[in-house]
mmCIF file of N, CA and C in Angstrom:
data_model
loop_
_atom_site.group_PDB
_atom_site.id
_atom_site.type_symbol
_atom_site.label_atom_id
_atom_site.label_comp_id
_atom_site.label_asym_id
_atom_site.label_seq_id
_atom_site.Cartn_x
_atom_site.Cartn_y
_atom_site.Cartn_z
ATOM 1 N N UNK W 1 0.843 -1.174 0.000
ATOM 2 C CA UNK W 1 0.000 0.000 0.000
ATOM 3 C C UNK W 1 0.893 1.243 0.000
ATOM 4 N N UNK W 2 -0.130 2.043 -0.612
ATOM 5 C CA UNK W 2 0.759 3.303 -0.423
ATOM 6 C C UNK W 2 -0.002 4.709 -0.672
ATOM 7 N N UNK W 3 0.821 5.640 -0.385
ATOM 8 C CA UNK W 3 -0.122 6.989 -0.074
ATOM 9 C C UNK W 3 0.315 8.132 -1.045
ATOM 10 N N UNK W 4 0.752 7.595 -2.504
ATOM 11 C CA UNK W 4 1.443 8.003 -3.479
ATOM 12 C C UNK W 4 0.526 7.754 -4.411
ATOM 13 N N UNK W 5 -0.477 8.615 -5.237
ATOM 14 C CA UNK W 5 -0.958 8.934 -6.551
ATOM 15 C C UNK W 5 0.287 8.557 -7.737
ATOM 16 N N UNK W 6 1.019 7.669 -7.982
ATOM 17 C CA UNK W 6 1.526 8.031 -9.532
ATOM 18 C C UNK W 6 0.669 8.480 -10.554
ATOM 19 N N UNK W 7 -0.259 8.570 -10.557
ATOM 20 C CA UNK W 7 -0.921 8.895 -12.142
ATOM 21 C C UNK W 7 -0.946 10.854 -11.568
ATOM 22 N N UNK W 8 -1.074 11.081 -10.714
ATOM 23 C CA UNK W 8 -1.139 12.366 -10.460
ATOM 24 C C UNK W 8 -0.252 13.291 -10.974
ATOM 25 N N UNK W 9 0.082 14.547 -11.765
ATOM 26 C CA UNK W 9 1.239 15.283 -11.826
ATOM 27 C C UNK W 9 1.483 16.052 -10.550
ATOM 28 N N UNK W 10 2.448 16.769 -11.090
ATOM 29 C CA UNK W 10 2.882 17.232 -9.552
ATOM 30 C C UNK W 10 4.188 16.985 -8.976
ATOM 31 N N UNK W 11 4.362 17.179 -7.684
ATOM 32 C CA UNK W 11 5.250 16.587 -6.951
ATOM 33 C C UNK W 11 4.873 15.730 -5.647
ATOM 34 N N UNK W 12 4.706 14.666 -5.304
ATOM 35 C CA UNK W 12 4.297 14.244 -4.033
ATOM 36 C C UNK W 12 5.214 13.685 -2.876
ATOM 37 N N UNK W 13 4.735 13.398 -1.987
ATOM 38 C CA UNK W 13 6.012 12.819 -0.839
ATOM 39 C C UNK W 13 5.081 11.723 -0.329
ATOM 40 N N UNK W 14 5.357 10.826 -0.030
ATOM 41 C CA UNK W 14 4.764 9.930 1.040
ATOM 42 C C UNK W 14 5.502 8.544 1.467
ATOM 43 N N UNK W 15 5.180 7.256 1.757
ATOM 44 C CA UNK W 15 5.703 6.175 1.980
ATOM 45 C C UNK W 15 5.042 5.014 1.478
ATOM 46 N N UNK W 16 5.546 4.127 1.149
ATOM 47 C CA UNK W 16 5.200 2.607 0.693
ATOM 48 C C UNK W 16 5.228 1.938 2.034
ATOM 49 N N UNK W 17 4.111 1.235 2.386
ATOM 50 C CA UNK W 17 4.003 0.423 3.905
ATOM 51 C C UNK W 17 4.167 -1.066 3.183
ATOM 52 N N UNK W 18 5.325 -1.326 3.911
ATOM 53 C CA UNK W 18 6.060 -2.952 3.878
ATOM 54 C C UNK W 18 5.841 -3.624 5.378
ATOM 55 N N UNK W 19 4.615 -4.360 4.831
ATOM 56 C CA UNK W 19 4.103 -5.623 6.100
ATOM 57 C C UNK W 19 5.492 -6.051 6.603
ATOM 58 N N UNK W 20 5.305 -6.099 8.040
ATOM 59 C CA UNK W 20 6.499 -6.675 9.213
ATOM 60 C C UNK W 20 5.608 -7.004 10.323
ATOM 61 N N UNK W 21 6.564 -8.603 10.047
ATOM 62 C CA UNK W 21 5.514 -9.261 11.535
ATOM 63 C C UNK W 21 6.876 -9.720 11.961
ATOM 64 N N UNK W 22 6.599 -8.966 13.751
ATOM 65 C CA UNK W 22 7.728 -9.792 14.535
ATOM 66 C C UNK W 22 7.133 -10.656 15.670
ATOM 67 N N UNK W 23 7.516 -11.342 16.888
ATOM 68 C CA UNK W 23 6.548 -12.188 17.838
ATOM 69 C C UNK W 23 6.206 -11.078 18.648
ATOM 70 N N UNK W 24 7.130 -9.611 18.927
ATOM 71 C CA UNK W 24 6.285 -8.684 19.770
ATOM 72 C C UNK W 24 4.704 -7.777 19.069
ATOM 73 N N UNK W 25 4.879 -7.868 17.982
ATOM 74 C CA UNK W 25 3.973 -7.031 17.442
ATOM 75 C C UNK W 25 3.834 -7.784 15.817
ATOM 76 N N UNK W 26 2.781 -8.752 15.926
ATOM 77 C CA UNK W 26 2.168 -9.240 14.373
ATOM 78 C C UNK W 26 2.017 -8.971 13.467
ATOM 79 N N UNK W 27 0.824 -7.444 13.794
ATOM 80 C CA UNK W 27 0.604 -6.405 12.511
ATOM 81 C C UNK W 27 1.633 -5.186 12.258
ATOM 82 N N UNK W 28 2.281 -5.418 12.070
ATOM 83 C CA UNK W 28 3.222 -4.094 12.066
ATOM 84 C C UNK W 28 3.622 -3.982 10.467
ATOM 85 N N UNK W 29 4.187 -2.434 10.385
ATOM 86 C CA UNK W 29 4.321 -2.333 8.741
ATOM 87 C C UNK W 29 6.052 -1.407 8.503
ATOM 88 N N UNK W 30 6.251 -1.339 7.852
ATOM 89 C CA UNK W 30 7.684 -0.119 7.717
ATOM 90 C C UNK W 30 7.540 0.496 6.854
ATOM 91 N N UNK W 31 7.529 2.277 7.373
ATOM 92 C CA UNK W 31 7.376 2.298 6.334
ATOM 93 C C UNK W 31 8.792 2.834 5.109
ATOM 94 N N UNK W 32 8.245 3.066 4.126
ATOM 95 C CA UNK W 32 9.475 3.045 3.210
ATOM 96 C C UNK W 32 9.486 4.785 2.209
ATOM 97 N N UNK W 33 10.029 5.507 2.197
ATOM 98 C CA UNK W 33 9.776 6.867 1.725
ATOM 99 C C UNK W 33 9.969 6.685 0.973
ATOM 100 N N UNK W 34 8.864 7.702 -0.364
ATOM 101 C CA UNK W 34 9.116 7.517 -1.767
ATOM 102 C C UNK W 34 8.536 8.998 -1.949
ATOM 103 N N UNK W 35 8.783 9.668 -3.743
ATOM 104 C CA UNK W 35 8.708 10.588 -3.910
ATOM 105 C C UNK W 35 8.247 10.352 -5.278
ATOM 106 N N UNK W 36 7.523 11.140 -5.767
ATOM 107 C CA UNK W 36 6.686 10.752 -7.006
ATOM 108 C C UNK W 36 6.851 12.517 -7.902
ATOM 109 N N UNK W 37 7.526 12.670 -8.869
ATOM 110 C CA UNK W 37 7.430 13.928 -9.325
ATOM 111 C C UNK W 37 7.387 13.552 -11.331
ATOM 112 N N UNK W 38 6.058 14.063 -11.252
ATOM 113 C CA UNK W 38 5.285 13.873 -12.767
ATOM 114 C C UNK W 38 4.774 14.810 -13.422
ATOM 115 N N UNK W 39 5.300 14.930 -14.661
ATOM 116 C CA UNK W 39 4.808 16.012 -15.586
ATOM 117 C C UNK W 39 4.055 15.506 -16.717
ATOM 118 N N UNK W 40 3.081 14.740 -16.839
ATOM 119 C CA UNK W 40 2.396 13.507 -18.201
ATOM 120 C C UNK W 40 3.553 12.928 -18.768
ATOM 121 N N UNK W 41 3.563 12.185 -19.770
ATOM 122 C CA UNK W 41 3.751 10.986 -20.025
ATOM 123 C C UNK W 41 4.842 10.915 -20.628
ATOM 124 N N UNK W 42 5.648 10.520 -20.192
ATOM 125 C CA UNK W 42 7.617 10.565 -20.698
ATOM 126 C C UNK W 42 8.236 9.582 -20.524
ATOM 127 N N UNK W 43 9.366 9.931 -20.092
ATOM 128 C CA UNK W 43 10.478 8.616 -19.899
ATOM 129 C C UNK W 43 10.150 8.674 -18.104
ATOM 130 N N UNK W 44 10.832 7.962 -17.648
ATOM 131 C CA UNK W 44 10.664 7.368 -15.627
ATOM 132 C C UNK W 44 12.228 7.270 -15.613
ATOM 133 N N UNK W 45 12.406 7.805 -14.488
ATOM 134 C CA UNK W 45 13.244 6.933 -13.618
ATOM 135 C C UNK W 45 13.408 6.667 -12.448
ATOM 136 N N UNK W 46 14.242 5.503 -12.116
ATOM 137 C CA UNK W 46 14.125 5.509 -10.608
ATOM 138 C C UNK W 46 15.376 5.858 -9.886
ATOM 139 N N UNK W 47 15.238 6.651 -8.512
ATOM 140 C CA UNK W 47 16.663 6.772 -8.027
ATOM 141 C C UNK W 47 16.494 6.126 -6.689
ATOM 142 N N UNK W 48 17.182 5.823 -6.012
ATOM 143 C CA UNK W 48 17.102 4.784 -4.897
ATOM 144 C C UNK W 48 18.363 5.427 -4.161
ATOM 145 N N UNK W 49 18.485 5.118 -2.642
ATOM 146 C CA UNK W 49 19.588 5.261 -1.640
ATOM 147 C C UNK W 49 19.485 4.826 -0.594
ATOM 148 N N UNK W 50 20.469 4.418 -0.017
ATOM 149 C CA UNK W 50 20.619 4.048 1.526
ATOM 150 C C UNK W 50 20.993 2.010 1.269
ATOM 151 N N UNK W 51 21.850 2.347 0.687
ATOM 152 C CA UNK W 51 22.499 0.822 0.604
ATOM 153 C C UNK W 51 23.332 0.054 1.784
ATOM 154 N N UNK W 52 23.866 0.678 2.657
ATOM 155 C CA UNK W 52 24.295 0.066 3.766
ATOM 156 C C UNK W 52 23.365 1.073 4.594
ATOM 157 N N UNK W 53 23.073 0.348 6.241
ATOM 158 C CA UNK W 53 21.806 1.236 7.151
ATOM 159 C C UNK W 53 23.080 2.010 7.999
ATOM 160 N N UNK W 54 24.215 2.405 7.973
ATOM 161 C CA UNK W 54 25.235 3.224 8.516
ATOM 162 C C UNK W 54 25.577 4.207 7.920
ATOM 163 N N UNK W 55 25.088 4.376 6.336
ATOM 164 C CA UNK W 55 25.789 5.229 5.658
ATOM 165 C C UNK W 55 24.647 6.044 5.063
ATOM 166 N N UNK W 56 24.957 7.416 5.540
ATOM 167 C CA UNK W 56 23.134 8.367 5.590
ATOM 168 C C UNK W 56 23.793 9.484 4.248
ATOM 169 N N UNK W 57 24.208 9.360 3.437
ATOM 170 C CA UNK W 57 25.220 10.177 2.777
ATOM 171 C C UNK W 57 24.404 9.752 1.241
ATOM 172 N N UNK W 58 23.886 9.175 0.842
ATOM 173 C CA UNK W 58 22.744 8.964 -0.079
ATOM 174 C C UNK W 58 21.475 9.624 0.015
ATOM 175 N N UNK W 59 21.060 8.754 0.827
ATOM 176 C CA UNK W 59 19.386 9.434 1.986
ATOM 177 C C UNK W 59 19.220 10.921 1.886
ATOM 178 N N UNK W 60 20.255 11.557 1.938
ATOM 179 C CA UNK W 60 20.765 12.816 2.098
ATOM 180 C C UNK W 60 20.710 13.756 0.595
ATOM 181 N N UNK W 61 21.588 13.355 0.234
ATOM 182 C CA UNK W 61 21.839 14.089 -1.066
ATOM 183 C C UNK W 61 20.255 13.613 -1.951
ATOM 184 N N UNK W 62 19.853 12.644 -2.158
ATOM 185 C CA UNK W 62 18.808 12.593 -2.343
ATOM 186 C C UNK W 62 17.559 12.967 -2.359
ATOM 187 N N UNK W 63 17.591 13.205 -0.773
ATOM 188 C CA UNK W 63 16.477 13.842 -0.533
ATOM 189 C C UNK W 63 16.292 15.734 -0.742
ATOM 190 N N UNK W 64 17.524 16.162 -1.021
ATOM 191 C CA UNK W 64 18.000 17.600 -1.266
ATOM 192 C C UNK W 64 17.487 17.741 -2.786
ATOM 193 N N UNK W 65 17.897 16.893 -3.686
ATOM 194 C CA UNK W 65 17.170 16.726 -5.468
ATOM 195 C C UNK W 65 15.924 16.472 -4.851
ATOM 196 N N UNK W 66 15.086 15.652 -4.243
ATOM 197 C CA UNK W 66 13.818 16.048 -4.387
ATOM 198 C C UNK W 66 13.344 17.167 -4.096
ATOM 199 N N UNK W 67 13.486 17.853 -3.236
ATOM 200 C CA UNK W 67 13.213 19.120 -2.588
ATOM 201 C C UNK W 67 13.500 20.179 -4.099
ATOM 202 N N UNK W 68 14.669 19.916 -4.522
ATOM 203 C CA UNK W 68 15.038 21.022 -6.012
ATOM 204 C C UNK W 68 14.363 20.888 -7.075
ATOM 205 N N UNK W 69 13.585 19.725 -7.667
ATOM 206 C CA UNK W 69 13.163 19.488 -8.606
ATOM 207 C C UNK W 69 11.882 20.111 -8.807
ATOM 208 N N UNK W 70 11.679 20.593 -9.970
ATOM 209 C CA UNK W 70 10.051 21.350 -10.078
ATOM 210 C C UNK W 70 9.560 20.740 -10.691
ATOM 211 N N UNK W 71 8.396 19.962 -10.796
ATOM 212 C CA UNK W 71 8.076 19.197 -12.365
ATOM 213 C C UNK W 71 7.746 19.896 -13.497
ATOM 214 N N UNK W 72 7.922 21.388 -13.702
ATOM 215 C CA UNK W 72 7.731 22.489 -14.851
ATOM 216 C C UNK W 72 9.174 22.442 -15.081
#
């Protein structure tokens, strides 16, 4: 599930919820941040970060291009 319109233009922010069951808590979910920025119908791409969970130096710069990007 998720709280991200792709068909929408725009720019959006939200998260992808990834089911996690542990024995303290069954229903539990994680969630996962994603960013959706659409101007109709073109090329896609995807950018991704945070490949080791110690190294925040992706996460980062990343999240600075979303913030810059206008979809005009």
């Amino acid at each position: 599930m998720t709280t991200v319109d792709y068909e929408q233009d725009g720019k959006q922010t939200g998260y992808i919820r990834l089911p996690h069951s542990v024995h303290r808590s069954a229903y539990g979910w994680l969630p996962i941040p994603v960013a959706c920025i659409r101007r109709g119908k073109g090329p896609t791409v995807l950018l991704m970060a945070g490949t080791h969970g110690d190294e925040y130096e992706g996460q980062v710069a990343l999240s600075k291009l979303i913030r810059q990007l206008d979809p005009e």
